[in-house]
DNA sequence: ACCTAGGCATCAAAAAATTTGATGATGTGA
DNA sequence: TCACATCATCAAATTTTTTGATGCCTAGGT
């Protein structure tokens, strides 16, 4: 099982640097060693793996072979693993540092990220967290090419190398203006609103979800207004232009322009949209990402 | 992020060997190097990590410090990762070798393991697969202390460091003797069998599940017979001693003693038991385990 | 209390490995 | 064709690792 591994961590690091720089000379400068050190290290690595990793273009740098490219991808995880190991050992077990990039679905981010980031940087003051916000497709892309390690999004069919872990659910609810005839009710059914004008929160996947909700009750609802801006939707409702269905609830029921909306639970038996954490299956998460995931679970699991 | 890592793979391997042998001398013999080589390697590792890993008991071997113990656990994963990396690179990407230990819930194993093992060893002739069969608690224990990497079981609340991935579901069904009044039916409700004697398949968790199924229909059923042997249950039914509820279906409806049972779908809206793959969260699966998981998904996902 | 045996640390010397700087080989682009 | 940039190779220098010898420490036997 083990034992027949004779490469060294230094060789691996030199190769990774050279491969990413497409140049041994550049890599050598970056690593503050001589060019020949890089050259021999890469050769030895290739020899001990019995695989050619780089193609030498004589006057114009390097390029990766197919095998080299696959290897580099694995190698990056491995080197990150090595760094993690060192940090773990140094007893920096508690205080994390470095940078973590996560993805977050656009409409989710204002509700989740502030609390998550605040809590996380409180626990780990030296950790820099950065978010990529976007639609599901963009997040999937970012996960696949390694721009971010984790992404918070709604449950979706994702490409095979990705998995998800359900973190919480976002139950849909109705908002109506304060003067609305249902404003004092404890809850409402979609069918009861069939005659009211509908304001659609119009984002790629949310759109289909909200429309399917209204469709599932047998009522065919045509939106009177649409907006891809969450606050615009709320203001339209506050100003009596109709009702809307949303599934993230700000703490306050006041809109930007000072209006008010009333929040009503949906009485229809609808399935709430699961909020998941997506990441590359078969890949090891860094300690930073693990901490983020643990924090998501801790913070969001309880609020059913 | 990276860079401040100066230990070498050799140092790590020497330390791991010494820690597991509780002796540098023994480790040195095992590694075919001198005792002082191991001693200095460990010292250097401790120095570069700035952590004491081993306590030297002068006349009687070594023991791990708390930090050393945590580190060793991480280290084993890391060294496995290194081996994986080497194999990946050598283009042995397709042909896996070595040993894989998985766990499997007792009542599940005769239905799943033969096909999984057969398929897997066909793809990877050099891979030795071994199974630990047991109850949920035993499997959980085995996963936690690293006796197996993966376990196939029914969905359960597991200890925090474990996660699950749903692989398939096991829908419950009814078996009755061939002469039974419902034998020609297309399906049956539990309530319709309220007067019939019930044969309970009596295994720790399955027991509670089957009893809750009958309870959920409002009928209180007392089992007339119980057996923890799957084939005994089937033979009892074949011999007209009552009906039973099971959720794994052998290909043949013939029992060991030549009798016959008739399989009927349950018409009650019951929730089928999910079959999951459990493993340590936050831990990287070896390529062997990844292959097994992929094979489970491939083989079982399709059968609804 | 005093040996003794087993086990780890340490040291200088030897061996192995890595790195360097110089040089050579090879293709690119003007 | 010529300069130029890039990688490979070589011997020497340097660093790291290993070795074998030795010393120190403690548990356990007498």
XYZ file of C-alpha atoms (C1' of nucleotides) in Angstrom:
668
model
C 0.000 0.000 0.000
C 2.573 2.570 1.039
C 6.296 2.733 0.746
C 7.016 3.041 -2.932
C 6.730 6.806 -2.735
C 10.083 8.479 -3.150
C 9.292 11.969 -4.309
C 9.721 14.825 -1.891
C 7.477 17.703 -0.971
C 10.031 20.100 -2.383
C 9.927 18.415 -5.776
C 6.154 18.629 -5.759
C 6.195 22.304 -4.884
C 8.754 23.107 -7.544
C 6.745 21.264 -10.151
C 3.514 22.988 -9.156
C 5.126 26.400 -9.350
C 6.735 25.668 -12.699
C 3.541 24.244 -14.134
C 1.519 27.249 -13.075
C 4.113 29.702 -14.307
C 4.591 27.727 -17.535
C 8.263 28.393 -17.007
C 11.027 26.920 -14.945
C 12.975 30.153 -15.037
C 10.072 32.135 -13.674
C 9.355 29.482 -11.084
C 12.980 29.541 -9.977
C 12.852 33.284 -9.433
C 9.602 32.987 -7.574
C 11.026 30.256 -5.356
C 14.362 32.068 -4.910
C 16.396 29.128 -6.156
C 18.397 28.512 -9.267
C 16.777 27.444 -12.498
C 18.722 24.229 -12.535
C 17.339 23.270 -9.123
C 13.850 23.456 -10.537
C 14.859 21.610 -13.655
C 16.427 18.704 -11.809
C 13.617 18.519 -9.277
C 11.021 18.234 -12.016
C 13.090 15.636 -13.850
C 13.477 13.576 -10.709
C 9.783 13.810 -10.007
C 8.980 12.656 -13.508
C 11.461 9.872 -13.113
C 10.139 8.631 -9.804
C 6.538 8.779 -11.031
C 7.555 7.315 -14.366
C 5.366 9.824 -16.140
C 6.153 12.823 -18.279
C 4.461 15.825 -16.749
C 5.734 18.780 -18.758
C 6.406 19.381 -22.415
C 9.441 21.577 -22.971
C 8.977 24.130 -25.739
C 12.526 25.029 -26.268
C 12.512 28.735 -26.626
C 9.057 29.366 -25.203
C 8.371 27.916 -21.793
C 6.453 24.814 -20.839
C 3.096 23.213 -21.177
C 1.462 20.394 -19.300
C 0.943 16.923 -20.703
C -2.476 15.368 -20.171
C -1.099 13.379 -17.273
C 0.631 16.440 -15.884
C -2.564 18.385 -15.958
C -4.500 15.713 -14.069
C -1.642 15.419 -11.647
C -1.423 19.132 -11.025
C -5.058 19.264 -10.066
C -4.625 16.514 -7.484
C -1.384 18.020 -6.395
C -2.925 21.346 -5.459
C -5.242 19.574 -3.057
C -2.353 17.638 -1.702
C -0.196 20.675 -1.072
C -3.114 22.388 0.621
C -3.424 19.265 2.731
C 0.226 19.559 3.692
C -0.257 23.160 4.771
C -3.300 22.187 6.777
C -1.346 19.453 8.455
C 1.315 21.913 9.511
C -1.246 24.325 10.899
C -3.038 21.581 12.761
C 0.189 20.503 14.356
C 1.277 23.957 15.363
C -1.699 23.995 17.654
C -3.145 26.802 15.630
C -6.030 24.377 15.734
C -8.295 27.084 16.980
C -7.143 30.251 15.297
C -7.394 29.963 11.536
C -5.719 32.307 9.128
C -5.343 32.705 5.406
C -8.048 33.247 2.835
C -11.272 31.393 2.209
C -13.376 31.973 -0.874
C -16.966 30.809 -0.825
C -19.799 31.199 -3.293
C -23.303 32.322 -2.435
C -26.492 32.459 -4.417
C -27.345 36.079 -5.104
C -30.693 36.316 -3.385
C -29.444 34.353 -0.405
C -26.373 36.366 0.377
C -27.854 39.409 2.135
C -29.649 37.100 4.567
C -26.918 34.621 5.331
C -23.511 36.070 4.685
C -23.507 38.950 7.164
C -24.221 36.675 10.126
C -21.915 33.929 8.888
C -19.025 36.250 8.176
C -19.440 38.134 11.422
C -19.463 34.986 13.502
C -16.625 33.388 11.618
C -14.256 36.326 11.784
C -15.030 36.679 15.463
C -13.843 33.122 16.052
C -10.931 33.492 13.623
C -9.768 37.092 13.485
C -6.957 36.315 11.055
C -9.190 34.587 8.535
C -10.057 36.569 5.443
C -13.329 35.430 3.929
C -14.361 36.428 0.458
C -17.606 35.719 -1.354
C -18.418 35.163 -4.991
C -22.085 35.963 -5.528
C -23.926 34.724 -8.560
C -26.542 32.496 -10.125
C -26.426 28.733 -9.732
C -24.594 28.254 -13.010
C -21.895 30.728 -12.153
C -21.413 29.186 -8.724
C -21.200 25.722 -10.215
C -18.566 26.979 -12.615
C -16.620 28.596 -9.803
C -16.687 25.388 -7.766
C -15.563 23.289 -10.704
C -12.584 25.385 -11.597
C -11.551 25.960 -8.031
C -12.354 29.655 -7.700
C -14.248 28.839 -4.541
C -14.294 25.827 -2.294
C -17.861 25.899 -1.051
C -21.083 27.494 -2.182
C -24.351 28.249 -0.423
C -27.250 27.835 -2.798
C -30.644 26.307 -3.322
C -30.805 22.611 -3.993
C -30.357 21.877 -7.675
C -29.194 19.188 -9.976
C -25.513 19.868 -10.191
C -22.792 18.397 -12.352
C -21.565 14.990 -11.152
C -18.362 16.008 -9.385
C -20.362 18.202 -7.021
C -22.292 17.148 -3.920
C -24.532 19.021 -1.577
C -25.304 18.960 2.083
C -28.606 20.363 3.228
C -28.115 23.158 5.738
C -31.567 24.580 6.257
C -34.787 25.274 4.376
C -36.309 28.491 3.170
C -40.087 28.232 3.599
C -42.057 30.478 1.260
C -44.377 33.081 2.730
C -46.722 35.763 1.435
C -46.382 39.506 1.868
C -49.334 41.848 1.505
C -49.833 45.598 2.107
C -50.899 46.630 5.642
C -54.384 47.610 4.417
C -54.947 44.287 2.706
C -58.068 42.334 3.653
C -55.893 39.459 4.918
C -53.470 41.656 6.844
C -54.873 40.554 10.207
C -55.016 36.870 9.289
C -52.739 34.242 10.783
C -52.036 32.721 7.376
C -53.342 32.501 3.844
C -53.781 30.069 0.954
C -52.587 30.972 -2.508
C -56.000 30.210 -3.967
C -57.530 32.957 -1.806
C -55.298 35.478 -3.505
C -56.213 34.375 -7.024
C -57.981 37.677 -7.744
C -55.182 39.871 -6.382
C -52.394 41.241 -8.559
C -49.181 39.212 -8.118
C -45.733 40.755 -7.887
C -43.087 38.284 -9.007
C -39.572 38.272 -7.601
C -37.941 37.614 -10.911
C -34.591 35.833 -10.618
C -33.582 32.860 -12.784
C -34.371 29.920 -10.519
C -36.530 31.670 -7.947
C -38.870 32.699 -10.738
C -39.654 29.123 -11.701
C -40.041 28.150 -8.071
C -42.556 30.880 -7.230
C -44.521 30.243 -10.411
C -44.632 26.527 -9.693
C -45.959 27.290 -6.215
C -48.890 29.211 -7.584
C -49.417 26.669 -10.335
C -49.435 23.744 -7.884
C -52.557 25.068 -6.188
C -54.433 24.800 -9.457
C -54.741 28.551 -9.803
C -53.074 30.064 -12.835
C -51.575 33.354 -11.757
C -50.124 35.917 -14.118
C -47.744 38.335 -12.472
C -48.849 41.943 -12.806
C -45.371 43.225 -11.952
C -41.938 41.650 -11.974
C -38.712 42.791 -10.503
C -35.347 41.189 -9.950
C -34.740 43.550 -7.070
C -35.859 42.218 -3.742
C -36.503 45.646 -2.246
C -38.458 46.776 -5.281
C -40.778 43.828 -4.861
C -41.328 44.675 -1.217
C -41.952 48.341 -1.983
C -44.466 47.502 -4.704
C -46.363 45.388 -2.211
C -46.089 48.018 0.518
C -47.635 50.525 -1.865
C -50.648 48.359 -2.461
C -49.686 47.120 -5.909
C -50.419 43.488 -5.027
C -49.057 40.564 -3.023
C -45.875 38.590 -3.457
C -44.348 35.313 -2.416
C -40.823 35.252 -1.050
C -38.748 32.858 0.941
C -36.203 34.900 2.792
C -37.436 37.160 5.489
C -35.632 40.327 6.550
C -35.826 41.054 10.231
C -37.749 44.253 9.705
C -41.005 44.633 7.829
C -40.213 48.170 6.786
C -39.184 48.876 3.194
C -36.537 51.301 1.937
C -39.106 53.986 1.165
C -40.645 53.754 4.604
C -43.600 51.599 3.623
C -44.719 48.496 5.463
C -45.489 44.937 4.451
C -47.276 42.242 6.398
C -45.853 38.756 6.448
C -48.242 35.804 6.310
C -47.392 32.108 6.509
C -48.590 30.028 3.593
C -51.240 27.548 4.634
C -50.864 25.419 1.492
C -48.807 22.282 1.993
C -45.860 23.418 -0.103
C -42.387 22.007 -0.025
C -39.897 24.569 1.217
C -36.761 25.063 -0.837
C -33.723 23.413 0.755
C -30.649 25.574 1.211
C -27.499 23.533 0.664
C -23.771 23.752 0.865
C -22.239 22.530 -2.401
C -18.664 21.410 -2.926
C -16.567 19.084 -5.027
C -17.253 15.490 -4.190
C -14.073 13.480 -3.567
C -12.114 16.516 -2.644
C -10.839 17.338 0.760
C -11.972 20.634 2.246
C -9.327 22.839 3.794
C -9.573 23.513 7.497
C -10.898 26.947 6.648
C -13.695 25.499 4.559
C -14.441 22.907 7.198
C -14.770 25.641 9.770
C -17.135 27.556 7.519
C -19.266 24.469 6.936
C -19.370 23.713 10.637
C -20.396 27.254 11.319
C -23.198 27.086 8.747
C -24.500 23.941 10.362
C -24.321 25.442 13.815
C -25.948 28.705 12.888
C -28.612 27.524 10.500
C -29.492 24.012 11.586
C -31.499 25.236 14.567
C -33.759 27.638 12.713
C -35.563 24.653 11.189
C -0.892 30.575 2.847
C 1.808 28.083 1.891
C 5.543 28.139 2.097
C 6.382 27.880 5.763
C 6.326 24.109 5.612
C 9.767 22.590 6.001
C 9.178 19.072 7.132
C 9.737 16.250 4.695
C 7.670 13.241 3.786
C 10.397 11.006 5.171
C 10.237 12.673 8.566
C 6.497 12.244 8.606
C 6.755 8.569 7.731
C 9.399 7.938 10.336
C 7.323 9.652 12.977
C 4.176 7.740 12.053
C 6.013 4.437 12.215
C 7.628 5.259 15.531
C 4.376 6.478 17.017
C 2.527 3.362 16.000
C 5.285 1.072 17.183
C 5.695 3.074 20.413
C 9.395 2.624 19.811
C 12.019 4.253 17.702
C 14.173 1.176 17.740
C 11.377 -1.003 16.438
C 10.448 1.610 13.861
C 14.046 1.787 12.696
C 14.164 -1.958 12.133
C 10.844 -1.861 10.325
C 12.069 0.960 8.107
C 15.505 -0.648 7.612
C 17.358 2.419 8.822
C 19.390 3.148 11.909
C 17.755 4.084 15.169
C 19.478 7.439 15.192
C 18.017 8.295 11.802
C 14.549 7.895 13.255
C 15.483 9.806 16.372
C 16.844 12.799 14.502
C 13.991 12.799 12.004
C 11.428 12.942 14.781
C 13.359 15.660 16.579
C 13.584 17.729 13.434
C 9.896 17.279 12.782
C 9.094 18.381 16.303
C 11.391 21.322 15.870
C 9.932 22.468 12.575
C 6.375 22.087 13.871
C 7.356 23.622 17.199
C 5.355 20.981 19.018
C 6.372 18.036 21.137
C 4.837 14.945 19.629
C 6.332 12.066 21.602
C 7.122 11.518 25.247
C 10.298 9.514 25.729
C 10.064 6.976 28.518
C 13.674 6.307 28.954
C 13.790 2.627 29.501
C 10.447 1.738 27.999
C 9.605 3.119 24.598
C 7.458 6.099 23.692
C 4.008 7.481 24.085
C 2.185 10.209 22.236
C 1.490 13.629 23.654
C -2.030 14.964 23.201
C -0.843 17.049 20.280
C 1.042 14.098 18.852
C -2.028 11.953 18.994
C -4.172 14.482 17.147
C -1.381 14.983 14.665
C -0.946 11.276 14.036
C -4.590 10.926 13.151
C -4.373 13.702 10.576
C -1.068 12.388 9.402
C -2.419 8.982 8.494
C -4.886 10.589 6.143
C -2.144 12.710 4.737
C 0.179 9.803 4.065
C -2.662 7.903 2.423
C -3.187 11.001 0.323
C 0.447 10.928 -0.701
C 0.161 7.310 -1.787
C -2.977 8.107 -3.724
C -1.215 10.954 -5.431
C 1.559 8.658 -6.553
C -0.875 6.102 -7.890
C -2.873 8.734 -9.705
C 0.238 10.021 -11.363
C 1.534 6.651 -12.408
C -1.457 6.424 -14.658
C -2.732 3.558 -12.617
C -5.762 5.808 -12.668
C -7.924 2.956 -13.811
C -6.537 -0.115 -12.128
C -6.734 0.166 -8.375
C -4.899 -2.079 -5.994
C -4.452 -2.480 -2.269
C -7.079 -3.165 0.319
C -10.399 -1.482 1.005
C -12.435 -2.174 4.116
C -16.088 -1.208 4.117
C -18.848 -1.756 6.615
C -22.293 -3.039 5.816
C -25.457 -3.334 7.853
C -26.114 -6.993 8.534
C -29.484 -7.404 6.861
C -28.353 -5.354 3.877
C -25.216 -7.216 3.047
C -26.554 -10.323 1.278
C -28.490 -8.113 -1.110
C -25.911 -5.489 -1.898
C -22.418 -6.767 -1.307
C -22.293 -9.639 -3.797
C -23.157 -7.415 -6.728
C -20.999 -4.544 -5.526
C -17.978 -6.731 -4.874
C -18.336 -8.624 -8.112
C -18.566 -5.479 -10.172
C -15.783 -3.745 -8.324
C -13.260 -6.549 -8.526
C -14.052 -6.934 -12.202
C -13.059 -3.321 -12.801
C -10.119 -3.550 -10.417
C -8.755 -7.086 -10.282
C -5.937 -6.136 -7.909
C -8.225 -4.529 -5.355
C -8.967 -6.578 -2.257
C -12.271 -5.624 -0.702
C -13.199 -6.677 2.778
C -16.455 -6.136 4.644
C -17.243 -5.628 8.300
C -20.850 -6.635 8.872
C -22.713 -5.484 11.937
C -25.430 -3.372 13.527
C -25.512 0.383 13.154
C -23.659 0.949 16.429
C -20.845 -1.392 15.512
C -20.491 0.188 12.096
C -20.429 3.644 13.579
C -17.717 2.524 15.950
C -15.724 1.009 13.095
C -15.969 4.220 11.072
C -14.934 6.380 13.990
C -11.821 4.426 14.830
C -10.819 3.919 11.240
C -11.420 0.184 10.928
C -13.418 0.895 7.793
C -13.637 3.899 5.553
C -17.216 3.645 4.362
C -20.341 1.904 5.540
C -23.579 0.982 3.826
C -26.472 1.239 6.248
C -29.934 2.600 6.811
C -30.286 6.267 7.513
C -29.811 7.028 11.181
C -28.753 9.788 13.466
C -25.044 9.275 13.640
C -22.382 10.894 15.756
C -21.356 14.342 14.561
C -18.118 13.498 12.733
C -20.036 11.209 10.389
C -22.043 12.161 7.325
C -24.219 10.179 5.009
C -25.042 10.203 1.355
C -28.294 8.642 0.263
C -27.702 5.886 -2.257
C -31.081 4.296 -2.744
C -34.235 3.453 -0.825
C -35.581 0.160 0.375
C -39.371 0.251 -0.013
C -41.193 -2.112 2.327
C -43.404 -4.819 0.860
C -45.600 -7.630 2.128
C -45.075 -11.351 1.644
C -47.903 -13.844 1.996
C -48.197 -17.577 1.323
C -49.249 -18.642 -2.204
C -52.673 -19.817 -0.966
C -53.403 -16.550 0.803
C -56.642 -14.743 -0.067
C -54.628 -11.755 -1.320
C -52.104 -13.787 -3.289
C -53.588 -12.702 -6.639
C -53.918 -9.062 -5.675
C -51.790 -6.283 -7.116
C -51.139 -4.785 -3.703
C -52.389 -4.663 -0.155
C -52.913 -2.324 2.783
C -51.616 -3.198 6.206
C -55.062 -2.619 7.718
C -56.468 -5.406 5.535
C -54.080 -7.835 7.181
C -55.026 -6.836 10.715
C -56.622 -10.234 11.386
C -53.729 -12.273 9.966
C -50.846 -13.513 12.108
C -47.762 -11.346 11.668
C -44.239 -12.695 11.381
C -41.698 -10.095 12.506
C -38.209 -9.875 11.059
C -36.566 -9.173 14.356
C -33.324 -7.231 14.065
C -32.437 -4.213 16.248
C -33.399 -1.294 14.036
C -35.487 -3.124 11.453
C -37.748 -4.322 14.276
C -38.690 -0.795 15.279
C -39.195 0.197 11.669
C -41.555 -2.659 10.833
C -43.511 -2.164 14.020
C -43.840 1.567 13.372
C -45.168 0.760 9.901
C -47.978 -1.312 11.291
C -48.592 1.189 14.078
C -48.792 4.126 11.665
C -51.863 2.667 9.983
C -53.703 2.799 13.274
C -53.795 -0.969 13.563
C -52.020 -2.435 16.545
C -50.396 -5.632 15.412
C -48.794 -8.149 17.721
C -46.294 -10.405 16.015
C -47.213 -14.097 16.298
C -43.670 -15.182 15.398
C -40.332 -13.432 15.420
C -37.059 -14.388 13.895
C -33.810 -12.601 13.336
C -33.116 -14.889 10.403
C -34.348 -13.580 7.109
C -34.816 -17.015 5.571
C -36.689 -18.288 8.613
C -39.159 -15.454 8.246
C -39.694 -16.285 4.602
C -40.145 -19.982 5.311
C -42.654 -19.301 8.070
C -44.692 -17.270 5.622
C -44.305 -19.840 2.865
C -45.692 -22.445 5.233
C -48.817 -20.458 5.885
C -47.886 -19.216 9.337
C -48.799 -15.616 8.515
C -47.625 -12.602 6.546
C -44.540 -10.472 6.963
C -43.192 -7.105 5.966
C -39.708 -6.856 4.564
C -37.773 -4.338 2.593
C -35.151 -6.241 0.692
C -36.289 -8.541 -2.019
C -34.334 -11.615 -3.126
C -34.496 -12.296 -6.812
C -36.273 -15.591 -6.323
C -39.495 -16.131 -4.442
C -38.535 -19.654 -3.446
C -37.439 -20.337 0.121
C -34.671 -22.630 1.320
C -37.076 -25.459 2.071
C -38.650 -25.251 -1.356
C -41.693 -23.243 -0.303
C -42.996 -20.190 -2.088
C -43.939 -16.698 -1.012
C -45.881 -14.077 -2.916
C -44.634 -10.514 -2.929
C -47.175 -7.689 -2.719
C -46.502 -3.955 -2.898
C -47.767 -1.965 0.076
C -50.576 0.412 -0.893
C -50.251 2.482 2.273
C -48.356 5.729 1.803
C -45.334 4.723 3.824
C -41.932 6.325 3.688
C -39.336 3.875 2.403
C -36.138 3.541 4.417
C -33.211 5.335 2.801
C -30.032 3.337 2.300
C -26.996 5.512 2.802
C -23.256 5.486 2.550
C -21.743 6.791 5.783
C -18.238 8.104 6.270
C -16.231 10.529 8.341
C -17.122 14.073 7.493
C -14.081 16.269 6.825
C -11.933 13.340 5.884
C -10.680 12.591 2.458
C -11.672 9.239 1.005
C -8.936 7.176 -0.603
C -9.207 6.493 -4.293
C -10.334 2.996 -3.423
C -13.174 4.285 -1.293
C -14.071 6.841 -3.916
C -14.305 4.086 -6.484
C -16.532 2.055 -4.204
C -18.808 5.028 -3.581
C -19.014 5.783 -7.281
C -19.857 2.172 -7.961
C -22.620 2.212 -5.347
C -24.133 5.273 -6.930
C -23.903 3.802 -10.401
C -25.342 0.442 -9.432
C -28.041 1.512 -7.028
C -29.132 4.958 -8.130
C -31.057 3.597 -11.106
C -33.176 1.091 -9.237
C -35.468 3.900 -8.017
C 20.929 -0.379 47.083
C 23.147 -1.962 43.142
C 23.417 -3.970 38.773
C 21.802 -4.798 34.093
C 19.279 -4.432 30.005
C 16.737 -1.874 26.979
C 15.841 2.502 24.889
C 16.661 7.211 23.347
C 19.923 11.288 22.425
C 24.038 12.975 20.670
C 28.246 13.360 18.099
C 31.590 13.143 14.360
C 32.271 11.041 10.132
C 30.425 9.189 5.900
C 27.101 9.121 2.425
C 23.543 11.031 -0.161
C 20.874 14.703 -1.794
C 20.260 19.131 -3.388
C 21.787 23.462 -5.099
C 24.641 26.366 -7.670
C 26.891 28.617 -11.553
C 28.665 27.804 -15.867
C 27.977 25.955 -20.155
C 25.652 23.682 -23.917
C 21.735 22.622 -26.818
C 17.638 23.986 -29.155
C 14.099 26.416 -31.052
C 11.791 31.412 -31.844
C 11.338 35.614 -34.109
C 13.348 39.592 -36.241
C 21.325 34.322 -40.146
C 21.692 36.278 -35.591
C 20.465 37.467 -31.144
C 17.644 35.813 -27.537
C 15.196 33.185 -24.420
C 14.581 28.651 -22.427
C 15.661 24.290 -20.623
C 19.295 20.392 -19.809
C 23.519 18.974 -18.027
C 27.797 18.839 -15.468
C 31.159 19.300 -11.760
C 31.760 21.567 -7.561
C 29.865 23.346 -3.343
C 26.592 22.940 0.067
C 23.210 20.946 2.790
C 20.837 17.149 4.616
C 20.520 12.598 6.076
C 22.357 8.434 7.701
C 25.472 5.740 10.202
C 27.943 3.599 14.092
C 29.766 4.528 18.416
C 28.933 6.224 22.786
C 26.612 8.118 26.766
C 22.716 8.784 29.644
C 18.547 7.447 31.737
C 15.112 4.392 33.995
C 12.573 -0.019 35.082
C 13.085 -4.201 37.019
C 15.595 -7.940 38.914
C 18.710 -9.485 42.690
